[in-house]
Structures are given as structure tokens and as C-alpha cells.
Short mmCIF file of C-alpha atoms and ligand atoms in Angstrom, two decimals:
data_model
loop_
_atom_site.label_atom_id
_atom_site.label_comp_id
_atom_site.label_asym_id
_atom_site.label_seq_id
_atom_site.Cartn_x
_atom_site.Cartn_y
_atom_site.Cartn_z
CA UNK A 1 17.26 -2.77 89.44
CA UNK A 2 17.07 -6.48 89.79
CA UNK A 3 13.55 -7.01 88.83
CA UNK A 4 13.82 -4.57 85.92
CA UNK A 5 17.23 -5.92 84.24
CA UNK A 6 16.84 -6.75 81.03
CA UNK A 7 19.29 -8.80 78.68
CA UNK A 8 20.27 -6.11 75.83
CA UNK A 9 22.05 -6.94 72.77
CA UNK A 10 24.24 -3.89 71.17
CA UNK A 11 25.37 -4.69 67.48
CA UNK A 12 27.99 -1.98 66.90
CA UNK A 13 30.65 -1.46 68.86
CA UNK A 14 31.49 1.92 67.60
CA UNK A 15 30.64 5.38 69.66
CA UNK A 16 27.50 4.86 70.02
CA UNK A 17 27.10 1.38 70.39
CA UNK A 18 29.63 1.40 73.19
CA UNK A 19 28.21 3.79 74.65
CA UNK A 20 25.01 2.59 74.80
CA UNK A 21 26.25 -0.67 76.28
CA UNK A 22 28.60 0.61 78.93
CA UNK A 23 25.42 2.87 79.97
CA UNK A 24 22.79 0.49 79.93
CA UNK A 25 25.34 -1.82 81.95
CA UNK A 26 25.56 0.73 84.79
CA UNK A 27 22.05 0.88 84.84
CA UNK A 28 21.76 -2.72 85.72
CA UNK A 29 21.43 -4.38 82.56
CA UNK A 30 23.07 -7.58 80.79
CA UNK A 31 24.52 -6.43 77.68
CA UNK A 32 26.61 -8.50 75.11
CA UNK A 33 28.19 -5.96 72.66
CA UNK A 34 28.26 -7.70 68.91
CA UNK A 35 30.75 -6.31 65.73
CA UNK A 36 32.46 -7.64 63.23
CA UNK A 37 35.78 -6.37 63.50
CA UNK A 38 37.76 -9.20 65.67
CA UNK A 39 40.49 -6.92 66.82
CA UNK A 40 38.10 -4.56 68.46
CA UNK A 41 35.99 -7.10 69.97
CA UNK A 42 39.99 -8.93 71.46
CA UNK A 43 40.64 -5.22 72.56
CA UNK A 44 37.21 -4.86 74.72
CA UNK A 45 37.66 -8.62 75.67
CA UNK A 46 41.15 -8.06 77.18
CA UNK A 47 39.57 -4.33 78.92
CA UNK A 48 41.05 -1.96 76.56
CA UNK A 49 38.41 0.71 75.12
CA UNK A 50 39.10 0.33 71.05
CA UNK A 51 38.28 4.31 70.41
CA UNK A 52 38.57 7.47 72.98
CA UNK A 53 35.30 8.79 74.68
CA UNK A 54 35.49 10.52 77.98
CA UNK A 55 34.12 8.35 80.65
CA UNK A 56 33.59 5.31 78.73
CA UNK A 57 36.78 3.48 79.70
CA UNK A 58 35.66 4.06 83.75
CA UNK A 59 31.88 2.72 83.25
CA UNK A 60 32.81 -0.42 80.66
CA UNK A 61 35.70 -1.38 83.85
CA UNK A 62 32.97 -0.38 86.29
CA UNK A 63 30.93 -2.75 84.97
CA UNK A 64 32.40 -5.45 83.47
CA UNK A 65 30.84 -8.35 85.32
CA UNK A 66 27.80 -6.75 83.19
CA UNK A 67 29.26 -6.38 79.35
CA UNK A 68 30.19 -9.65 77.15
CA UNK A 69 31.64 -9.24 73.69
CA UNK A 70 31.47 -11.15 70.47
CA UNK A 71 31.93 -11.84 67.10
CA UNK A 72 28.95 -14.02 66.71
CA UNK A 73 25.62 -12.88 65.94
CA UNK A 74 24.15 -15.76 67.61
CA UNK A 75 25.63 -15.64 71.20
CA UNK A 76 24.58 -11.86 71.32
CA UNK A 77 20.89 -12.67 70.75
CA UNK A 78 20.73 -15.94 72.39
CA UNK A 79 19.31 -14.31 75.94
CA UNK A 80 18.51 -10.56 74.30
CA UNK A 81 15.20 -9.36 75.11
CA UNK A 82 15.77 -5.94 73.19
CA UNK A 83 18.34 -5.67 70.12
CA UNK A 84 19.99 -2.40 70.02
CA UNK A 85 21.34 -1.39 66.35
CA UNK A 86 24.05 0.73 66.33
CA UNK A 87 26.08 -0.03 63.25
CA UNK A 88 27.39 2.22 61.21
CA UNK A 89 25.61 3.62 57.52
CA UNK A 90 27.73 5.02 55.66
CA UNK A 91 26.87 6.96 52.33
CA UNK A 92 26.85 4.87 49.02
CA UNK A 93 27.99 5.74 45.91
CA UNK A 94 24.29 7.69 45.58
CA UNK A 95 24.85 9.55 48.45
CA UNK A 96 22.17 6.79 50.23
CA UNK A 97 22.91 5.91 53.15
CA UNK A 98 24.18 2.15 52.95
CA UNK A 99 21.84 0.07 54.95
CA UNK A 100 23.95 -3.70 54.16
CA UNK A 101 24.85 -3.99 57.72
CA UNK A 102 21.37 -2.80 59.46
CA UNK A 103 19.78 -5.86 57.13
CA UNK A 104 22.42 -8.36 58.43
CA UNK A 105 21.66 -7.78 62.03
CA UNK A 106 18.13 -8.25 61.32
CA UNK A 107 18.76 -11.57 59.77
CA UNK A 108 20.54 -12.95 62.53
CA UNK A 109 17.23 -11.88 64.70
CA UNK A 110 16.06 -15.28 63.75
CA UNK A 111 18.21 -16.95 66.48
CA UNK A 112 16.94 -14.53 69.62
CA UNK A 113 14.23 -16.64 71.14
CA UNK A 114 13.85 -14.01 74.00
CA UNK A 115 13.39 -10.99 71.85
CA UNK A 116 10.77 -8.24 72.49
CA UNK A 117 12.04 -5.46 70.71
CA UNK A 118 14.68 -3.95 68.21
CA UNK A 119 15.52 -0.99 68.42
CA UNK A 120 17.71 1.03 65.65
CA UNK A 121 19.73 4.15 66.63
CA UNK A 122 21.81 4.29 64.14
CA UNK A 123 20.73 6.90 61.41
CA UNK A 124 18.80 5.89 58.69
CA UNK A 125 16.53 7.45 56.11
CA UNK A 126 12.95 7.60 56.59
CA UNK A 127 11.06 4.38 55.74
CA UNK A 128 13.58 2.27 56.86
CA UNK A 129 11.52 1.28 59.98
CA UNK A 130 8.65 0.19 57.51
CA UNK A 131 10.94 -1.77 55.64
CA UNK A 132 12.27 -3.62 58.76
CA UNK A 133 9.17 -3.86 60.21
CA UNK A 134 7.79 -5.80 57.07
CA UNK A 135 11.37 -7.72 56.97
CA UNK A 136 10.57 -8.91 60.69
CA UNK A 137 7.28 -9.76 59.66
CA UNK A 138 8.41 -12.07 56.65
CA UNK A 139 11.13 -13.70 58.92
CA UNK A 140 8.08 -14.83 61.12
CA UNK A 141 9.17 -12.50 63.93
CA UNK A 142 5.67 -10.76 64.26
CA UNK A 143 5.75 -10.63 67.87
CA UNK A 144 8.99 -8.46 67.88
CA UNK A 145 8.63 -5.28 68.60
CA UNK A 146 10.44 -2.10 66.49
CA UNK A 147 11.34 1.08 67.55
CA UNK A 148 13.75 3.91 65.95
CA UNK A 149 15.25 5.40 69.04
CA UNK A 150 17.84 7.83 67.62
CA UNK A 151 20.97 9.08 69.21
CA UNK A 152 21.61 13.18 69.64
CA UNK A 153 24.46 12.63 71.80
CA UNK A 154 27.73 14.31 70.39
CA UNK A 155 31.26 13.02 70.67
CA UNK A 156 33.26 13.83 73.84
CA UNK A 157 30.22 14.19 75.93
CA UNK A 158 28.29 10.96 74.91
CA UNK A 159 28.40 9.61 78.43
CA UNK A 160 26.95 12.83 79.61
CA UNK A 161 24.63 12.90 77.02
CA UNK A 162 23.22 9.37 77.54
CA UNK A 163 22.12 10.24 80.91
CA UNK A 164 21.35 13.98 80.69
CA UNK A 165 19.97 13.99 76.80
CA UNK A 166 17.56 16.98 76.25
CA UNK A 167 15.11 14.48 74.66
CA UNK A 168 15.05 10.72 74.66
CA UNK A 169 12.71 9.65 71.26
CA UNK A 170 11.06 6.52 71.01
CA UNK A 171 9.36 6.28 67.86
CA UNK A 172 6.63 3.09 67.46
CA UNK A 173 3.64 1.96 66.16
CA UNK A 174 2.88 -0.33 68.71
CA UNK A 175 1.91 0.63 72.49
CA UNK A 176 3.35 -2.61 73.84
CA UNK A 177 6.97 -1.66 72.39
CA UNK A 178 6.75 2.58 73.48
CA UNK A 179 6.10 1.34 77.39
CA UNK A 180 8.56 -1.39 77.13
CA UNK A 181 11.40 1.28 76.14
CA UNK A 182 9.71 4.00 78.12
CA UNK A 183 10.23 2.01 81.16
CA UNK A 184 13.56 1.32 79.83
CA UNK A 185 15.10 4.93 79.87
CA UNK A 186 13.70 5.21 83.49
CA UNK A 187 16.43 6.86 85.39
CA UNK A 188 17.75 8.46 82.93
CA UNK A 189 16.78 12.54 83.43
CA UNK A 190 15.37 13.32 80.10
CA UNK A 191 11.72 13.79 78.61
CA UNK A 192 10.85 10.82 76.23
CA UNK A 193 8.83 11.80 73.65
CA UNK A 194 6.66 9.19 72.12
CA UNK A 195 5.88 9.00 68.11
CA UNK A 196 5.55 6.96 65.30
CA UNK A 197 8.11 5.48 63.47
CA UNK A 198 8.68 7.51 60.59
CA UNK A 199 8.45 10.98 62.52
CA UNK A 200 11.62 9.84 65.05
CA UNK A 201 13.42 8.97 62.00
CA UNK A 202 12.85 12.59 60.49
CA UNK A 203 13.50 13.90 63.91
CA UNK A 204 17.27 12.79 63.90
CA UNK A 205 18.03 13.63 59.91
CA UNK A 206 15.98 17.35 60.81
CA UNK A 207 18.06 18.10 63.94
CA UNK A 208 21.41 17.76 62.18
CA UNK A 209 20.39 19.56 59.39
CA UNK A 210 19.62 22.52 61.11
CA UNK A 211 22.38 22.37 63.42
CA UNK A 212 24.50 22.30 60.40
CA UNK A 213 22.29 25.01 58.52
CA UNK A 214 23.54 27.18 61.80
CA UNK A 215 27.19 26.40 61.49
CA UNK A 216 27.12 27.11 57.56
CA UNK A 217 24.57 30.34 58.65
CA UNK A 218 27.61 31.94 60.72
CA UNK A 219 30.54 30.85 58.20
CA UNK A 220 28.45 32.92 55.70
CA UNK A 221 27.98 36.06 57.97
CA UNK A 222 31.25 35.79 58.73
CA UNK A 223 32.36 35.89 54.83
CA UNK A 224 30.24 39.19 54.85
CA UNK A 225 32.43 40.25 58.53
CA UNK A 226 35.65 39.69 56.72
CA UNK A 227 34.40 42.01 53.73
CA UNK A 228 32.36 44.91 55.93
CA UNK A 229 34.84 44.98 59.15
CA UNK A 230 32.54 43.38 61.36
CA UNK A 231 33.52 40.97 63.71
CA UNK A 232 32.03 37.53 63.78
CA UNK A 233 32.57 36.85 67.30
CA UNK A 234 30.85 40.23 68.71
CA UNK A 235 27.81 39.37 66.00
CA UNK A 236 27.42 35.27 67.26
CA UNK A 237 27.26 36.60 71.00
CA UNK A 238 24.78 39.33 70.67
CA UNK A 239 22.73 37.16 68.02
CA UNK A 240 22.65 34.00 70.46
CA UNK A 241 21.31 36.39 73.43
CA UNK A 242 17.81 36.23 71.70
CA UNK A 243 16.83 33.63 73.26
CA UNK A 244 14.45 32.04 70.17
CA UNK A 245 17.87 31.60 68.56
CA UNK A 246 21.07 30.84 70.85
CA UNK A 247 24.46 30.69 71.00
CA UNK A 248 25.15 27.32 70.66
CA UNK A 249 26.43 26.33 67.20
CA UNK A 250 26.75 29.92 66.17
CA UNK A 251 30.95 29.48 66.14
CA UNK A 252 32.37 30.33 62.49
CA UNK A 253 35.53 28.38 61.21
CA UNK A 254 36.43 25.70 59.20
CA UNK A 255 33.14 24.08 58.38
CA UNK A 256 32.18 21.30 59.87
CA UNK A 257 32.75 17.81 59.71
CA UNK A 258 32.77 14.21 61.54
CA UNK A 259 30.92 11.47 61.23
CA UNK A 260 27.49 12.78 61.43
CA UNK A 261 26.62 16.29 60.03
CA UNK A 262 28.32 16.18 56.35
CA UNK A 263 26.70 12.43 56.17
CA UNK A 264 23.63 13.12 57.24
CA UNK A 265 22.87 16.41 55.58
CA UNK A 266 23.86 14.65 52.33
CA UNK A 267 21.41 11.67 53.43
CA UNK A 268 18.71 14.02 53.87
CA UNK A 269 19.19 15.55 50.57
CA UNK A 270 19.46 12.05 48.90
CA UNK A 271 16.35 11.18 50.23
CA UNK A 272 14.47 14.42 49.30
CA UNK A 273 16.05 14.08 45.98
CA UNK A 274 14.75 10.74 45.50
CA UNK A 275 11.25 11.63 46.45
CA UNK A 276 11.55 14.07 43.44
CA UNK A 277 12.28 17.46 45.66
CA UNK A 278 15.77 19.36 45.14
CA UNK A 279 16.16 20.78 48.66
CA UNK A 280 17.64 23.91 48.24
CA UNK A 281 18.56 25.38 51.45
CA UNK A 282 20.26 22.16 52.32
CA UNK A 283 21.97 22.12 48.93
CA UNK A 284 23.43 25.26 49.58
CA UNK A 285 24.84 24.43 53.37
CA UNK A 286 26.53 21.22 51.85
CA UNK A 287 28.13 23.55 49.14
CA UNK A 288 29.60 26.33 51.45
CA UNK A 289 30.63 23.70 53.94
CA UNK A 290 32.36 22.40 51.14
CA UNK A 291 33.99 26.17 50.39
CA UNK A 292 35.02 26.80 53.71
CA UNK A 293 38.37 25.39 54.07
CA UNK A 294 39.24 25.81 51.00
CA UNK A 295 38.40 29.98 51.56
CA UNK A 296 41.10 29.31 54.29
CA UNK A 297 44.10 27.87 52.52
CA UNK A 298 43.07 30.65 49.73
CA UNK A 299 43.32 33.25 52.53
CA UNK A 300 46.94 31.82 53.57
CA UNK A 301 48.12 31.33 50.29
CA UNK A 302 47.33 35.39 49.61
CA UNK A 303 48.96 36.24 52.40
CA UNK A 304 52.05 34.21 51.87
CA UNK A 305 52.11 35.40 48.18
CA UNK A 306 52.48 31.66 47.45
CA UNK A 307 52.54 28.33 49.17
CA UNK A 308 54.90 26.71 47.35
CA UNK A 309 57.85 25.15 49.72
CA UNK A 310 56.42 26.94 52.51
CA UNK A 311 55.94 24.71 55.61
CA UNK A 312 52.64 25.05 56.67
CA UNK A 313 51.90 23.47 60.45
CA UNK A 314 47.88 22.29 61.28
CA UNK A 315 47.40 22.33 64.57
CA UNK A 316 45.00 20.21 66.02
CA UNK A 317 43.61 17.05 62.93
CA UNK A 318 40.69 15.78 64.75
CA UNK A 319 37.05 17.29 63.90
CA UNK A 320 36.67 18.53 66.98
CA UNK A 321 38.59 18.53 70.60
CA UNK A 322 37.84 15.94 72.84
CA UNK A 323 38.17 12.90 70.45
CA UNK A 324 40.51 11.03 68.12
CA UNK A 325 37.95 11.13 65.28
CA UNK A 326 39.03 11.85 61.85
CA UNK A 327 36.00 11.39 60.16
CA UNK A 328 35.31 14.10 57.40
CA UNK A 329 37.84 16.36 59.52
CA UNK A 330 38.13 19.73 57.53
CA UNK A 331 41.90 18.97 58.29
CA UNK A 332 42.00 16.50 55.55
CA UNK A 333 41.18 18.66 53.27
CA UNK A 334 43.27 21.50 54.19
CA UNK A 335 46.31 18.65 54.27
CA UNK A 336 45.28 17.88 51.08
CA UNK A 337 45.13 21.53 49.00
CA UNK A 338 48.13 22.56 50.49
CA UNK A 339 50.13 19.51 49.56
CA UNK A 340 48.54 20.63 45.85
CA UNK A 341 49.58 23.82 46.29
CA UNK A 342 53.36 22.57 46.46
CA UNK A 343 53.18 23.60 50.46
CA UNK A 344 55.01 20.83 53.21
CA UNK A 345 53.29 20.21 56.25
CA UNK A 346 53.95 19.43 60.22
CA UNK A 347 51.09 18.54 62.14
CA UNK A 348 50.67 18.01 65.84
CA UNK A 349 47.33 16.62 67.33
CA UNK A 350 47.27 15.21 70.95
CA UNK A 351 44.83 12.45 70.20
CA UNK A 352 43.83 11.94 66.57
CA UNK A 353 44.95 8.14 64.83
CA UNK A 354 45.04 8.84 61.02
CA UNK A 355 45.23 6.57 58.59
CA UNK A 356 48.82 5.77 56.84
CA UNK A 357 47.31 7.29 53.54
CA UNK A 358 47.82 10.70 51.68
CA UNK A 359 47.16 13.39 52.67
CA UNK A 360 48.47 12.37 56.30
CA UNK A 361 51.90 10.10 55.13
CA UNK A 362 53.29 13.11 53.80
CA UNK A 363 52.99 14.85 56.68
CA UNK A 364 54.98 15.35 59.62
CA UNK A 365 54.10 14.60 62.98
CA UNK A 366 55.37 16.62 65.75
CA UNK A 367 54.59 15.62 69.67
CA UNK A 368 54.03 19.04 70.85
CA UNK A 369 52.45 22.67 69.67
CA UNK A 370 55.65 24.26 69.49
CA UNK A 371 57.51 21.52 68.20
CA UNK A 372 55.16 21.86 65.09
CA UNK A 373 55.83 25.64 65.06
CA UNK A 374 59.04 25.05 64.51
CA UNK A 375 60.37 26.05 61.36
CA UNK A 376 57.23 26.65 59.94
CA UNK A 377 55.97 29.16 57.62
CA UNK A 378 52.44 30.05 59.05
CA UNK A 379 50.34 27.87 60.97
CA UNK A 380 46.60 26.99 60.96
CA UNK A 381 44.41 26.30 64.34
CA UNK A 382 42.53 23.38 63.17
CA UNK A 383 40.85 22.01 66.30
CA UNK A 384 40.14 23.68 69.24
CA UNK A 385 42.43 21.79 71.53
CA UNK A 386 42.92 23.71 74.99
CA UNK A 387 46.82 22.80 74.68
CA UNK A 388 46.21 26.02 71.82
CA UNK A 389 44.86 27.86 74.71
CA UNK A 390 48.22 27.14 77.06
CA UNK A 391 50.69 27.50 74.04
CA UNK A 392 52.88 30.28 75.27
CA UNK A 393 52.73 32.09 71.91
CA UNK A 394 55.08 35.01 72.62
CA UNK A 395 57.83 32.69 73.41
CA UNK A 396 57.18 30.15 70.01
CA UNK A 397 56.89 33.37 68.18
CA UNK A 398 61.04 33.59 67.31
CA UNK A 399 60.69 29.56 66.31
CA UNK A 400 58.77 30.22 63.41
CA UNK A 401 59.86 31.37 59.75
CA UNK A 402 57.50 34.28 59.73
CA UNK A 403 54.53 34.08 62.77
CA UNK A 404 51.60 34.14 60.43
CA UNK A 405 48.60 32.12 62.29
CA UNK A 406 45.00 31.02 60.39
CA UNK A 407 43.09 30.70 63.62
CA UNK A 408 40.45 28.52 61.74
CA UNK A 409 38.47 28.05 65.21
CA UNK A 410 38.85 32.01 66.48
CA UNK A 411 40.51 30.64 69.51
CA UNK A 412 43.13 32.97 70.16
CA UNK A 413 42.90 36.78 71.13
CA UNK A 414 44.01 39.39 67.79
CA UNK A 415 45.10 42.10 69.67
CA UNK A 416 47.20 39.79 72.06
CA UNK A 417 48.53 37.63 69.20
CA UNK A 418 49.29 41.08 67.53
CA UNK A 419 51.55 42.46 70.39
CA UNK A 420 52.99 39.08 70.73
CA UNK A 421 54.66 39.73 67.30
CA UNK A 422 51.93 37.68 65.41
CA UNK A 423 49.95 38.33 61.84
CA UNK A 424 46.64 36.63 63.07
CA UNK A 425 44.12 35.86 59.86
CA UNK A 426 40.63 34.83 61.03
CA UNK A 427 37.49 33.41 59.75
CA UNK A 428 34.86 36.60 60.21
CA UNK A 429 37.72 38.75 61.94
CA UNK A 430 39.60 41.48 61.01
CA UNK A 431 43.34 40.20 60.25
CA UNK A 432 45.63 41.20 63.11
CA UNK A 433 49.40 42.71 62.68
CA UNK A 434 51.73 43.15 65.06
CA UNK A 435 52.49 47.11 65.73
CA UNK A 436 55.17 48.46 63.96
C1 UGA B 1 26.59 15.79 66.09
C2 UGA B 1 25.39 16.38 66.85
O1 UGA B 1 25.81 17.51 67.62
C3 UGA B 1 24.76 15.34 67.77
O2 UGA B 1 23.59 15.89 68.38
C4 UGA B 1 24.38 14.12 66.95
O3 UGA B 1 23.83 13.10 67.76
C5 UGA B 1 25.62 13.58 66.26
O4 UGA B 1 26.16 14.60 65.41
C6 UGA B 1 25.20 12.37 65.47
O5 UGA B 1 24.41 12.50 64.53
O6 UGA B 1 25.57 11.23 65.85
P1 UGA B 1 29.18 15.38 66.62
O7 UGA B 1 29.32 15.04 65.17
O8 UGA B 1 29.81 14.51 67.64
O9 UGA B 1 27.61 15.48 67.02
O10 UGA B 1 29.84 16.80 66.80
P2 UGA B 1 29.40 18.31 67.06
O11 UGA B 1 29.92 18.73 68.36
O12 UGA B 1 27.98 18.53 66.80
O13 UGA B 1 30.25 19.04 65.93
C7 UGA B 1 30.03 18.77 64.54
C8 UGA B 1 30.92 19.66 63.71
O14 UGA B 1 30.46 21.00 63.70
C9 UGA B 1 32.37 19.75 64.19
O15 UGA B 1 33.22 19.73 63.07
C10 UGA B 1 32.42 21.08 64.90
O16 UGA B 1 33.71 21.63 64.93
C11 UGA B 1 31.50 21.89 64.02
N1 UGA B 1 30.94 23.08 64.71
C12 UGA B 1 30.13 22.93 65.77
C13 UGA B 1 31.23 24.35 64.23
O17 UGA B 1 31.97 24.53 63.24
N2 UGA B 1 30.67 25.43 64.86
C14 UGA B 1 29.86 25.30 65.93
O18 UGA B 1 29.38 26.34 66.44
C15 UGA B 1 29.57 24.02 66.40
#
């Protein structure tokens, strides 16, 4: 690798900025990660990893003689030969996605005497590589190069996805800049596919919203399971045989949520919006998204007769497993309407960090799944956390006020959660009893 290490700067030292970083650095590479929260940059400077992703912690210790961190701008760029963007835009009042910090890593470009390229992953409409491109040019930086190289990689398995991605897309106008990241991404076992600018920057906002079009797909043929007796499961596997359509992403429950899909799809729509174009379909998968954990605490609070004083436990508050994220969790919400609804809640989650705000101070935390049965009412699978798997449900059955269960991932088995004493509700199941 000697000849072909390059000195990277990383702005963002968030999941995919670290990432990036801590993968580039095993690959050889000089990388000096830049953010602007001090804390996190004091954590990664004293080897702590500021946010959970498998694998990271190993490669950023791994390679440490490789990774510097910083707070200033200038120190980052000072030897970078390609800028990697990786902060975070989040949605503005609009529903735009807020590009302030994108434009104050470009302005701090100025300083990088060494630069050859910049290169934004982090998701932004399309147009926004024009509009740096012509920034660059004004700041006198015409022999930088700019590329939108954006990120599929999902949480939990970013590491894995980083060097096994399904695509790697490098989107440029100019040849010099496509074989300088081509030659980049060398050893990593991925096709790259070349394009311009614009087209990688629909590529990223397209491939979400169809992923989430496929999540909001099932929770609606599931709605139509629940009121036909079909069973959403047995319909996802046969569907995702074909293989023009797949399983993946074909599992109903709560809607989903992080820090990508319900931003982006609303980004997308923004943008279409703006150009003058209500986009309908996408319109619609926002709006039942929206519905669908709301359908779930409507589902409990029918069965329960009411949700007033009952204590209600959420098990699992991350979006997903595999990662402390809270970001647009559909646990939030659910915390939320059933604290409306009069209910009190216990909540156990084996990872997730959530802020000391409502919903979440008026929960309570419990360390372990049957520590949050305890006592409670009913109980709602949230994430799908294997500890859910393990739970020996039979024997946390008597702990409970009444074992009702919302399995709002269809995790656990009806007919076993049935014998084991247990009224099982499901999203695009039929509701389990227990015999009598
Ligand atoms: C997602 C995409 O999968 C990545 O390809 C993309 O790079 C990333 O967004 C991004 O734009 O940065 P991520 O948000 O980490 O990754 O999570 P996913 O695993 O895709 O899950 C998203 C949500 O959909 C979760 O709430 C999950 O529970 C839900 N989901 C997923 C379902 O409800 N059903 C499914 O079948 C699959």
C-alpha cells in the first residue's frame, strides 16, 4: 500500500464518517477525522469509540498509528489529498435537507494545499454537487476535483458493508477525479459504477425510497392479512421467492425509522415538490409509515379495553437491533401515545442512550427483559433484539398483570406464545390466545 497511501480528510465523525476513516485507515491510508463536537473528538483522542458499530472499535485500535482527530478544520486539510464529507443534513423546517454544515467544510477547503478531490457522502438533494462545484470554483479551487460518492451501508453492518458493498458509486464530471477514486476503492470487493454527478445523487435518495416503499408495501398487505386471515409472514416468504422481487425488506411491523429512510423519503419529496411535482406514491409511504405505530397502540388499547393506568413495557427502543440509535425510532412514538393515552411505561433496551427528554424521562428503565415484564400490563416487541429470542417466555408469563404481547417485529412464534399462556397480537397475523 505504501506507494498508493493517500492523506484523507473525514469531516464527520458520526457513523459514517467513522466508518469511513477507520476503513480507509486499514487500507493503508492517513486519515485525520474532523467534527465539531469536542467531547467526541476527546473520546476518539483518548481510544474510546463515541457511538456503537460492530467492528469499528477493533479497526480504529487496529489502526491508530493511522487516524488523528480534531476540532480544527485547518489541521484536517493541511496534508489531505481527498476531503471526505460525511456530516450530517438534517431536514429543515421545509422538510429540505439542511446543507449549513456541508457549506462550512467547503469553506475551510481554502486551507488544503494538497487537495485533489472532495468527495460528499453524506446525502444531499440533487444539484447540490453543481452548487459545490461552482462554490469551489469561486473560492479559486478549480483544480479540485468533486465527486458524490454516496453511502448504502446500513447500521450494524457498516464495517461489512464498506468492504463488501453491492455497489460502490462514484459520480463525476471529470475523468481525472472518477480514476483517482476508482483507484481508491481498489481492494475493496464491490463493482464501482461510474456516473455523473447528479445521477449518483438520485441514486442514493431512489434506493431508500424504494426500500422504504417495500417496508410501507408489506405493512399495508399486512393491514389487509389482519382483516382477511392471511398471514403476513407466509405471504413475505412466498412473495420474496420470485426472484425479480426478494425477501429482503419485505418484514411488516412498526414502520420504519432511523436516521436515513423517514429523512430521506421526506427529502426526496421536498425536492420533487419544489420542482413543482407532488409525488404521490412517496406521499403515501411517508403517511402510512406515519400510521403504523399508531395502528399498534390502537390495537393494544382495544384489546385492553383502555390504557389508562395500565403499565405498558416496550421492549427493545432502538430502530433496529444491533445499534444504540434512536433516531426517528417508532418507539418514540409509541412512548409517546401511550403516555397520552394515560398508560405508564417500563422499558428495557440493551444498548439504546436516549435523551433525558419526554417521552423517555417518564419512563422506566429496567436492566433486563423480564425485569420489564414485571408488573406490566401487556408488552410491545419494539426491536428485534435476540435477548427477545432467549426470553424464557413461559416462565415470565406468571410476572405479568395479564400476558398480552404486541409483537411489533413478528419475532415470536403464536402458537408457542399461545400454549405458553400468552394473548399474542401481531402486525399481519392472526391474534393468538392461549387454549382454554
Ligand atoms: C438504511 C439503508 O438500508 C442503507 O442502505 C442506507 O445506506 C442507509 O439507510 C442510509 O441512508 O444511510 P439503516 O437506516 O441503517 O440503513 O437501517 P435499515 O436496516 O435499512 O432499516 C431501516 C428501518 O426499516 C428500520 O427501522 C428497520 O426496522 C425497518 N425495516 C427494515 C422494516 O421495518 N422492515 C424490513 O423488512 C426492513
Amino acid at each position: 500500500m505504501q506507494g498508493s497511501a493517500r492523506h484523507i480528510a473525514v469531516f464527520g465523525a458520526g457513523y459514517i464518517g467513522l466508518v469511513t476513516a477507520a476503513c480507509f485507515a486499514s487500507l493503508g491510508h492517513h486519515v485525520t477525522v474532523r467534527d465539531i463536537q469536542p467531547e467526541r473528538i476527546r473520546l476518539l483522542q483518548a481510544g474510546d469509540v463515541p457511538i456503537y458499530e460492530p467492528g469499528l472499535g477493533e479497526l480504529l485500535a487496529d489502526n491508530k498509528e493511522l487516524l488523528t482527530y480534531t476540532l480544527d478544520a485547518g489541521e484536517a486539510v493541511r496534508d489531505a489529498q481527498i476531503a471526505y464529507i460525511c456530516v450530517d443534513t438534517p431536514p429543515t423546517a421545509s422538510g429540505d435537507a439542511d446543507l449549513s454544515r456541508v457549506w462550512s467544510v467547503i469553506e475551510s477547503l481554502r486551507q488544503a494545499p494538497h487537495l485533489a478531490a472532495v468527495v460528499v457522502k453524506s446525502t444531499v438533494p440533487v444539484g447540490t454537487g453543481a452548487r459545490i462545484r461552482t462554490a469551489l470554483d469561486q473560492a479559486g479551487l478549480h483544480h479540485v476535483g468533486y465527486a458524490s460518492n454516496p453511502e448504502f451501508t446500513a447500521e450494524g453492518r457498516a464495517v461489512t458493508d464498506f468492504f463488501h458493498p453491492d455497489r460502490i458509486v462514484i459520480g463525476t464530471d471529470e475523468a481525472a477525479t472518477a480514476r483517482l477514486l476508482t483507484a481508491l476503492h481498489n481492494g475493496i470487493d464491490g463493482p464501482v459504477q461510474a456516473m455523473d454527478v447528479a445521477s449518483a445523487e438520485m441514486v442514493k435518495l431512489a434506493s431508500n425510497a424504494l426500500l422504504a416503499t417495500k417496508i410501507t408495501f408489506i405493512n399495508e398487505i399486512a393491514t389487509v392479512c389482519e382483516a382477511t386471515g392471511a398471514d403476513v409472514t407466509r405471504v413475505a416468504d412466498a412473495v420474496g421467492l420470485d426472484h425479480r422481487l426478494g425477501r429482503h425488506f419485505l418484514n411488516a411491523g412498526l414502520g420504519y425509522g432511523g436516521s436515513c429512510f423517514p429523512k430521506d423519503s421526506r427529502a426526496l419529496r421536498a425536492m420533487a415538490s419544489n420542482s413543482g411535482y407532488s409525488f404521490q406514491l412517496l406521499n403515501a409511504v411517508i403517511e402510512v409509515n406515519d400510521l403504523q405505530p399508531r395502528r399498534a397502540v390502537q390495537r393494544l388499547k382495544t384489546e385492553l379495553g383502555t390504557l389508562r393506568d395500565k403499565r405498558i413495557a416496550l421492549l427493545g427502543m432502538t430502530f433496529k437491533a444491533g445499534t444504540d440509535d434512536m433516531r426517528e425510532a417508532p418507539s418514540t412514538v409509541l412512548a409517546s401515545r401511550l403516555l397520552a393515552e394515560g398508560a405508564a411505561l417500563t422499558c428495557w433496551d440493551p444498548m439504546a442512550r436516549p435523551a433525558d427528554t419526554q417521552p423517555w424521562n417518564q419512563a422506566e428503565r429496567r436492566s433486563t427483559v423480564t425485569a420489564a415484564l414485571t408488573d406490566a400490563d401487556a408488552a410491545i416487541v419494539v426491536t428485534e433484539w435476540p435477548q427477545l429470542h432467549d426470553t424464557e417466555w413461559a416462565e415470565a408469563r406468571p410476572l405479568m398483570r395479564t400476558p398480552v404481547l404486541f409483537d411489533g417485529r413478528n419475532l415470536l412464534d403464536p402458537e408457542a406464545m399461545a400454549d405458553a399462556g400468552y394473548t399474542l397480537l401481531s402486525v399481519g397475523r392472526a391474534t393468538a390466545r392461549p387454549p382454554r
